[in-house]
Structures are given as structure tokens and as C-alpha cells.
Amino acid sequence: MESSNQPEEKAGAKRSLKWASLFLGELRDGLTMINMQSAYLFVAKSYSETQLGVLFFVFGMSQFLFQTPSGYLMDYTDKKVMYLGLA
């Protein structure tokens, strides 16, 4: 049995999905975690801005360099479970 306000429900669901994807995208990329880590390292461990910049630059570049080859490997292998277990 369908409700009479189905288009309104779909519009509400789409609006909710947009907001959910915004926040999940932020969590997926880890940007929130990097901001919390940088605040912790800066305050508690007395890292300088330069040290934090170098640290997070290396972190970002390592993600950039390894994400594409590992994605290619996972797309075209029959041993996905083994590689995930090794990771």
C-alpha cells in the first residue's frame, strides 16, 4: 500500500541523503582525524608548525602514491581476502 505523499517522502529522503553523504565523506577521507591529530601534536607534544606540515605532507603523499596501485590490485585480483589479511 503506497502513501499519497510519496513524492514528498522521496524529496525528504534525498535531502537527508545529501547531508549524510556530506558527513560520511568527511569521515571517509580522514580530514577530521588529521585536524584532531595536528591539534594534539601541536599542544601536547610541542611540535612546531613546520614539523606538522612536513609530517602531514608525507602522510598525504604516501596515501596518494599507494592508493591507486593498491586499488588497481584489488580490482583485478582473485585473492582479495588474502591481500586484505596481509594488510
Short mmCIF file of N, CA, C and O in Angstrom, two decimals:
data_model
loop_
_atom_site.label_atom_id
_atom_site.label_comp_id
_atom_site.label_asym_id
_atom_site.label_seq_id
_atom_site.Cartn_x
_atom_site.Cartn_y
_atom_site.Cartn_z
N MET A 1 0.85 -1.17 0.00
CA MET A 1 0.00 0.00 0.00
C MET A 1 0.89 1.23 0.00
O MET A 1 1.73 1.41 0.87
N GLU A 2 0.73 2.08 -0.97
CA GLU A 2 1.56 3.27 -1.09
C GLU A 2 0.87 4.47 -0.44
O GLU A 2 -0.35 4.58 -0.45
N SER A 3 1.67 5.36 0.09
CA SER A 3 1.09 6.55 0.71
C SER A 3 0.83 7.60 -0.36
O SER A 3 1.40 7.59 -1.44
N SER A 4 -0.05 8.52 -0.05
CA SER A 4 -0.43 9.55 -1.02
C SER A 4 0.63 10.63 -1.18
O SER A 4 0.64 11.36 -2.16
N ASN A 5 1.55 10.77 -0.23
CA ASN A 5 2.58 11.81 -0.30
C ASN A 5 3.95 11.23 -0.63
O ASN A 5 4.96 11.65 -0.11
N GLN A 6 4.00 10.27 -1.53
CA GLN A 6 5.24 9.60 -1.90
C GLN A 6 6.28 10.56 -2.49
O GLN A 6 7.45 10.48 -2.12
N PRO A 7 5.94 11.49 -3.40
CA PRO A 7 6.97 12.41 -3.89
C PRO A 7 7.58 13.27 -2.80
O PRO A 7 8.77 13.55 -2.81
N GLU A 8 6.77 13.66 -1.82
CA GLU A 8 7.30 14.46 -0.71
C GLU A 8 8.27 13.63 0.14
O GLU A 8 9.29 14.13 0.60
N GLU A 9 7.93 12.35 0.33
CA GLU A 9 8.82 11.48 1.10
C GLU A 9 10.15 11.27 0.37
O GLU A 9 11.20 11.25 0.99
N LYS A 10 10.08 11.12 -0.95
CA LYS A 10 11.31 10.95 -1.73
C LYS A 10 12.18 12.20 -1.65
O LYS A 10 13.39 12.10 -1.55
N ALA A 11 11.56 13.36 -1.70
CA ALA A 11 12.32 14.61 -1.61
C ALA A 11 13.00 14.71 -0.25
O ALA A 11 14.16 15.11 -0.14
N GLY A 12 12.28 14.34 0.81
CA GLY A 12 12.86 14.36 2.15
C GLY A 12 14.00 13.37 2.30
O GLY A 12 15.02 13.66 2.92
N ALA A 13 13.84 12.19 1.70
CA ALA A 13 14.89 11.18 1.76
C ALA A 13 16.13 11.64 0.99
O ALA A 13 17.25 11.44 1.45
N LYS A 14 15.93 12.26 -0.16
CA LYS A 14 17.07 12.76 -0.93
C LYS A 14 17.81 13.85 -0.18
O LYS A 14 19.03 13.91 -0.18
N ARG A 15 17.07 14.73 0.49
CA ARG A 15 17.68 15.81 1.26
C ARG A 15 18.50 15.21 2.42
O ARG A 15 19.62 15.62 2.67
N SER A 16 17.94 14.22 3.10
CA SER A 16 18.66 13.58 4.20
C SER A 16 19.90 12.86 3.70
O SER A 16 20.95 12.87 4.35
N LEU A 17 19.79 12.22 2.54
CA LEU A 17 20.92 11.51 1.97
C LEU A 17 22.05 12.46 1.60
O LEU A 17 23.23 12.13 1.78
N LYS A 18 21.73 13.65 1.13
CA LYS A 18 22.77 14.62 0.80
C LYS A 18 23.56 15.00 2.04
O LYS A 18 24.79 15.08 2.02
N TRP A 19 22.85 15.26 3.15
CA TRP A 19 23.55 15.63 4.38
C TRP A 19 24.37 14.47 4.93
O TRP A 19 25.50 14.64 5.40
N ALA A 20 23.81 13.27 4.86
CA ALA A 20 24.55 12.10 5.36
C ALA A 20 25.82 11.88 4.54
O ALA A 20 26.88 11.60 5.09
N SER A 21 25.72 12.02 3.22
CA SER A 21 26.90 11.81 2.37
C SER A 21 27.95 12.88 2.62
O SER A 21 29.15 12.61 2.53
N LEU A 22 27.53 14.09 2.95
CA LEU A 22 28.49 15.15 3.26
C LEU A 22 29.34 14.76 4.47
O LEU A 22 30.57 14.81 4.43
N PHE A 23 28.68 14.32 5.54
CA PHE A 23 29.42 14.00 6.75
C PHE A 23 30.17 12.67 6.63
O PHE A 23 31.26 12.52 7.16
N LEU A 24 29.61 11.70 5.93
CA LEU A 24 30.32 10.44 5.74
C LEU A 24 31.53 10.64 4.84
O LEU A 24 32.55 9.98 5.03
N GLY A 25 31.44 11.52 3.87
CA GLY A 25 32.58 11.82 3.02
C GLY A 25 33.72 12.41 3.81
O GLY A 25 34.89 12.10 3.60
N GLU A 26 33.38 13.26 4.77
CA GLU A 26 34.41 13.85 5.62
C GLU A 26 35.08 12.79 6.48
O GLU A 26 36.28 12.79 6.67
N LEU A 27 34.29 11.85 6.99
CA LEU A 27 34.86 10.78 7.80
C LEU A 27 35.69 9.82 6.96
O LEU A 27 36.71 9.33 7.39
N ARG A 28 35.23 9.56 5.76
CA ARG A 28 35.94 8.62 4.90
C ARG A 28 37.33 9.14 4.55
O ARG A 28 38.30 8.40 4.54
N ASP A 29 37.45 10.42 4.30
CA ASP A 29 38.74 10.99 3.90
C ASP A 29 39.68 11.18 5.07
O ASP A 29 40.87 11.36 4.88
N GLY A 30 39.16 11.16 6.27
CA GLY A 30 40.01 11.28 7.44
C GLY A 30 40.44 12.69 7.77
O GLY A 30 41.33 12.90 8.57
N LEU A 31 39.83 13.68 7.15
CA LEU A 31 40.25 15.06 7.41
C LEU A 31 40.00 15.47 8.85
O LEU A 31 40.79 16.19 9.43
N THR A 32 38.90 15.00 9.42
CA THR A 32 38.61 15.34 10.81
C THR A 32 39.68 14.76 11.72
O THR A 32 40.14 15.41 12.65
N MET A 33 40.09 13.54 11.43
CA MET A 33 41.11 12.89 12.26
C MET A 33 42.44 13.63 12.15
O MET A 33 43.15 13.81 13.14
N ILE A 34 42.80 14.08 10.97
CA ILE A 34 44.05 14.82 10.81
C ILE A 34 44.00 16.11 11.60
O ILE A 34 44.98 16.48 12.25
N ASN A 35 42.88 16.81 11.60
CA ASN A 35 42.77 18.04 12.37
C ASN A 35 42.92 17.78 13.86
O ASN A 35 43.57 18.55 14.57
N MET A 36 42.32 16.70 14.35
CA MET A 36 42.45 16.38 15.77
C MET A 36 43.87 15.97 16.10
O MET A 36 44.41 16.34 17.14
N GLN A 37 44.51 15.21 15.22
CA GLN A 37 45.89 14.80 15.46
C GLN A 37 46.83 16.00 15.46
O GLN A 37 47.74 16.08 16.28
N SER A 38 46.61 16.92 14.53
CA SER A 38 47.51 18.07 14.47
C SER A 38 47.35 18.94 15.72
O SER A 38 48.35 19.45 16.24
N ALA A 39 46.13 19.09 16.21
CA ALA A 39 45.93 19.87 17.44
C ALA A 39 46.61 19.18 18.61
O ALA A 39 47.27 19.83 19.44
N TYR A 40 46.49 17.86 18.70
CA TYR A 40 47.12 17.12 19.78
C TYR A 40 48.64 17.24 19.72
O TYR A 40 49.31 17.51 20.72
N LEU A 41 49.20 17.01 18.54
CA LEU A 41 50.66 17.08 18.40
C LEU A 41 51.18 18.48 18.67
O LEU A 41 52.26 18.65 19.25
N PHE A 42 50.45 19.48 18.25
CA PHE A 42 50.88 20.87 18.43
C PHE A 42 50.87 21.26 19.91
O PHE A 42 51.82 21.85 20.40
N VAL A 43 49.81 20.89 20.61
CA VAL A 43 49.66 21.32 22.00
C VAL A 43 50.39 20.39 22.97
O VAL A 43 51.20 20.83 23.78
N ALA A 44 50.11 19.09 22.89
CA ALA A 44 50.62 18.16 23.90
C ALA A 44 52.08 17.78 23.66
O ALA A 44 52.84 17.59 24.61
N LYS A 45 52.49 17.65 22.43
CA LYS A 45 53.84 17.18 22.14
C LYS A 45 54.78 18.30 21.71
O LYS A 45 55.93 18.06 21.40
N SER A 46 54.29 19.52 21.65
CA SER A 46 55.09 20.70 21.33
C SER A 46 55.76 20.63 19.96
O SER A 46 56.91 21.01 19.79
N TYR A 47 55.04 20.11 18.97
CA TYR A 47 55.54 20.12 17.59
C TYR A 47 55.38 21.53 17.04
O TYR A 47 54.46 22.25 17.38
N SER A 48 56.27 21.92 16.17
CA SER A 48 56.14 23.22 15.52
C SER A 48 55.25 23.09 14.29
O SER A 48 54.95 21.99 13.84
N GLU A 49 54.86 24.24 13.75
CA GLU A 49 54.03 24.22 12.54
C GLU A 49 54.79 23.57 11.38
O GLU A 49 54.21 22.86 10.57
N THR A 50 56.07 23.80 11.31
CA THR A 50 56.89 23.21 10.25
C THR A 50 56.94 21.69 10.37
O THR A 50 56.78 20.98 9.38
N GLN A 51 57.15 21.20 11.58
CA GLN A 51 57.17 19.76 11.78
C GLN A 51 55.84 19.13 11.42
O GLN A 51 55.80 18.07 10.80
N LEU A 52 54.74 19.76 11.83
CA LEU A 52 53.42 19.24 11.49
C LEU A 52 53.18 19.28 9.98
O LEU A 52 52.60 18.35 9.41
N GLY A 53 53.62 20.34 9.34
CA GLY A 53 53.46 20.44 7.90
C GLY A 53 54.19 19.33 7.16
O GLY A 53 53.64 18.71 6.25
N VAL A 54 55.42 19.06 7.57
CA VAL A 54 56.21 18.00 6.94
C VAL A 54 55.57 16.64 7.22
O VAL A 54 55.42 15.79 6.33
N LEU A 55 55.15 16.43 8.45
CA LEU A 55 54.54 15.17 8.85
C LEU A 55 53.29 14.87 8.02
O LEU A 55 53.13 13.78 7.46
N PHE A 56 52.39 15.84 7.91
CA PHE A 56 51.15 15.61 7.18
C PHE A 56 51.34 15.66 5.68
O PHE A 56 50.57 15.05 4.93
N PHE A 57 52.39 16.32 5.20
CA PHE A 57 52.72 16.25 3.78
C PHE A 57 53.15 14.83 3.42
O PHE A 57 52.71 14.26 2.42
N VAL A 58 54.02 14.24 4.24
CA VAL A 58 54.47 12.87 3.99
C VAL A 58 53.28 11.91 4.08
O VAL A 58 53.14 11.00 3.26
N PHE A 59 52.41 12.12 5.05
CA PHE A 59 51.22 11.29 5.20
C PHE A 59 50.34 11.38 3.95
O PHE A 59 49.92 10.36 3.40
N GLY A 60 50.08 12.58 3.47
CA GLY A 60 49.24 12.77 2.29
C GLY A 60 49.87 12.21 1.03
O GLY A 60 49.18 11.58 0.21
N MET A 61 51.16 12.40 0.87
CA MET A 61 51.84 11.88 -0.33
C MET A 61 51.89 10.36 -0.31
O MET A 61 51.77 9.72 -1.37
N SER A 62 52.06 9.77 0.85
CA SER A 62 52.07 8.30 0.90
C SER A 62 50.70 7.74 0.54
O SER A 62 50.61 6.72 -0.15
N GLN A 63 49.63 8.41 0.98
CA GLN A 63 48.29 7.98 0.56
C GLN A 63 48.14 8.12 -0.95
O GLN A 63 47.61 7.22 -1.61
N PHE A 64 48.60 9.21 -1.49
CA PHE A 64 48.49 9.46 -2.93
C PHE A 64 49.25 8.42 -3.74
O PHE A 64 48.77 7.91 -4.74
N LEU A 65 50.45 8.08 -3.29
CA LEU A 65 51.30 7.16 -4.04
C LEU A 65 50.84 5.71 -3.96
O LEU A 65 51.05 4.94 -4.90
N PHE A 66 50.23 5.31 -2.85
CA PHE A 66 49.89 3.91 -2.68
C PHE A 66 48.42 3.59 -2.92
O PHE A 66 48.08 2.43 -3.11
N GLN A 67 47.55 4.57 -2.92
CA GLN A 67 46.13 4.28 -3.04
C GLN A 67 45.77 3.78 -4.44
O GLN A 67 45.01 2.82 -4.58
N THR A 68 46.28 4.39 -5.48
CA THR A 68 45.94 3.97 -6.84
C THR A 68 46.48 2.58 -7.17
O THR A 68 45.71 1.73 -7.65
N PRO A 69 47.74 2.27 -6.92
CA PRO A 69 48.20 0.90 -7.21
C PRO A 69 47.47 -0.16 -6.38
O PRO A 69 47.16 -1.24 -6.89
N SER A 70 47.20 0.13 -5.13
CA SER A 70 46.51 -0.87 -4.32
C SER A 70 45.06 -1.03 -4.78
O SER A 70 44.52 -2.14 -4.76
N GLY A 71 44.43 0.03 -5.22
CA GLY A 71 43.08 -0.08 -5.78
C GLY A 71 43.06 -0.90 -7.05
O GLY A 71 42.17 -1.72 -7.27
N TYR A 72 44.07 -0.70 -7.90
CA TYR A 72 44.18 -1.48 -9.13
C TYR A 72 44.37 -2.96 -8.80
O TYR A 72 43.74 -3.83 -9.40
N LEU A 73 45.22 -3.23 -7.84
CA LEU A 73 45.46 -4.61 -7.43
C LEU A 73 44.18 -5.26 -6.92
O LEU A 73 43.86 -6.39 -7.28
N MET A 74 43.44 -4.55 -6.08
CA MET A 74 42.21 -5.11 -5.53
C MET A 74 41.14 -5.28 -6.59
O MET A 74 40.31 -6.19 -6.49
N ASP A 75 41.12 -4.44 -7.60
CA ASP A 75 40.11 -4.56 -8.65
C ASP A 75 40.34 -5.79 -9.53
O ASP A 75 39.39 -6.40 -10.00
N TYR A 76 41.59 -6.13 -9.78
CA TYR A 76 41.89 -7.17 -10.77
C TYR A 76 42.46 -8.45 -10.19
O TYR A 76 42.98 -9.27 -10.93
N THR A 77 42.35 -8.66 -8.90
CA THR A 77 42.87 -9.89 -8.33
C THR A 77 41.73 -10.82 -7.90
O THR A 77 40.62 -10.37 -7.64
N ASP A 78 42.06 -12.09 -7.85
CA ASP A 78 41.10 -13.07 -7.33
C ASP A 78 41.40 -13.40 -5.87
O ASP A 78 40.72 -14.22 -5.27
N LYS A 79 42.41 -12.78 -5.30
CA LYS A 79 42.85 -13.08 -3.93
C LYS A 79 42.64 -11.88 -3.01
O LYS A 79 43.50 -11.53 -2.23
N LYS A 80 41.46 -11.27 -3.08
CA LYS A 80 41.17 -10.08 -2.29
C LYS A 80 41.28 -10.33 -0.79
O LYS A 80 41.84 -9.53 -0.05
N VAL A 81 40.74 -11.45 -0.34
CA VAL A 81 40.74 -11.76 1.09
C VAL A 81 42.18 -11.93 1.60
O VAL A 81 42.52 -11.45 2.69
N MET A 82 43.01 -12.59 0.82
CA MET A 82 44.40 -12.77 1.23
C MET A 82 45.11 -11.42 1.37
O MET A 82 45.81 -11.18 2.36
N TYR A 83 44.94 -10.54 0.37
CA TYR A 83 45.60 -9.23 0.43
C TYR A 83 45.08 -8.38 1.58
O TYR A 83 45.85 -7.68 2.23
N LEU A 84 43.79 -8.46 1.85
CA LEU A 84 43.24 -7.72 3.00
C LEU A 84 43.78 -8.27 4.31
O LEU A 84 44.05 -7.52 5.25
N GLY A 85 43.94 -9.56 4.37
CA GLY A 85 44.51 -10.18 5.57
C GLY A 85 45.96 -9.78 5.79
O GLY A 85 46.40 -9.57 6.91
N LEU A 86 46.70 -9.64 4.69
CA LEU A 86 48.10 -9.24 4.80
C LEU A 86 48.25 -7.76 5.15
O LEU A 86 49.24 -7.36 5.76
N ALA A 87 47.28 -6.97 4.76
CA ALA A 87 47.35 -5.54 5.02
C ALA A 87 47.21 -5.28 6.49
O ALA A 87 47.77 -4.42 7.07
#
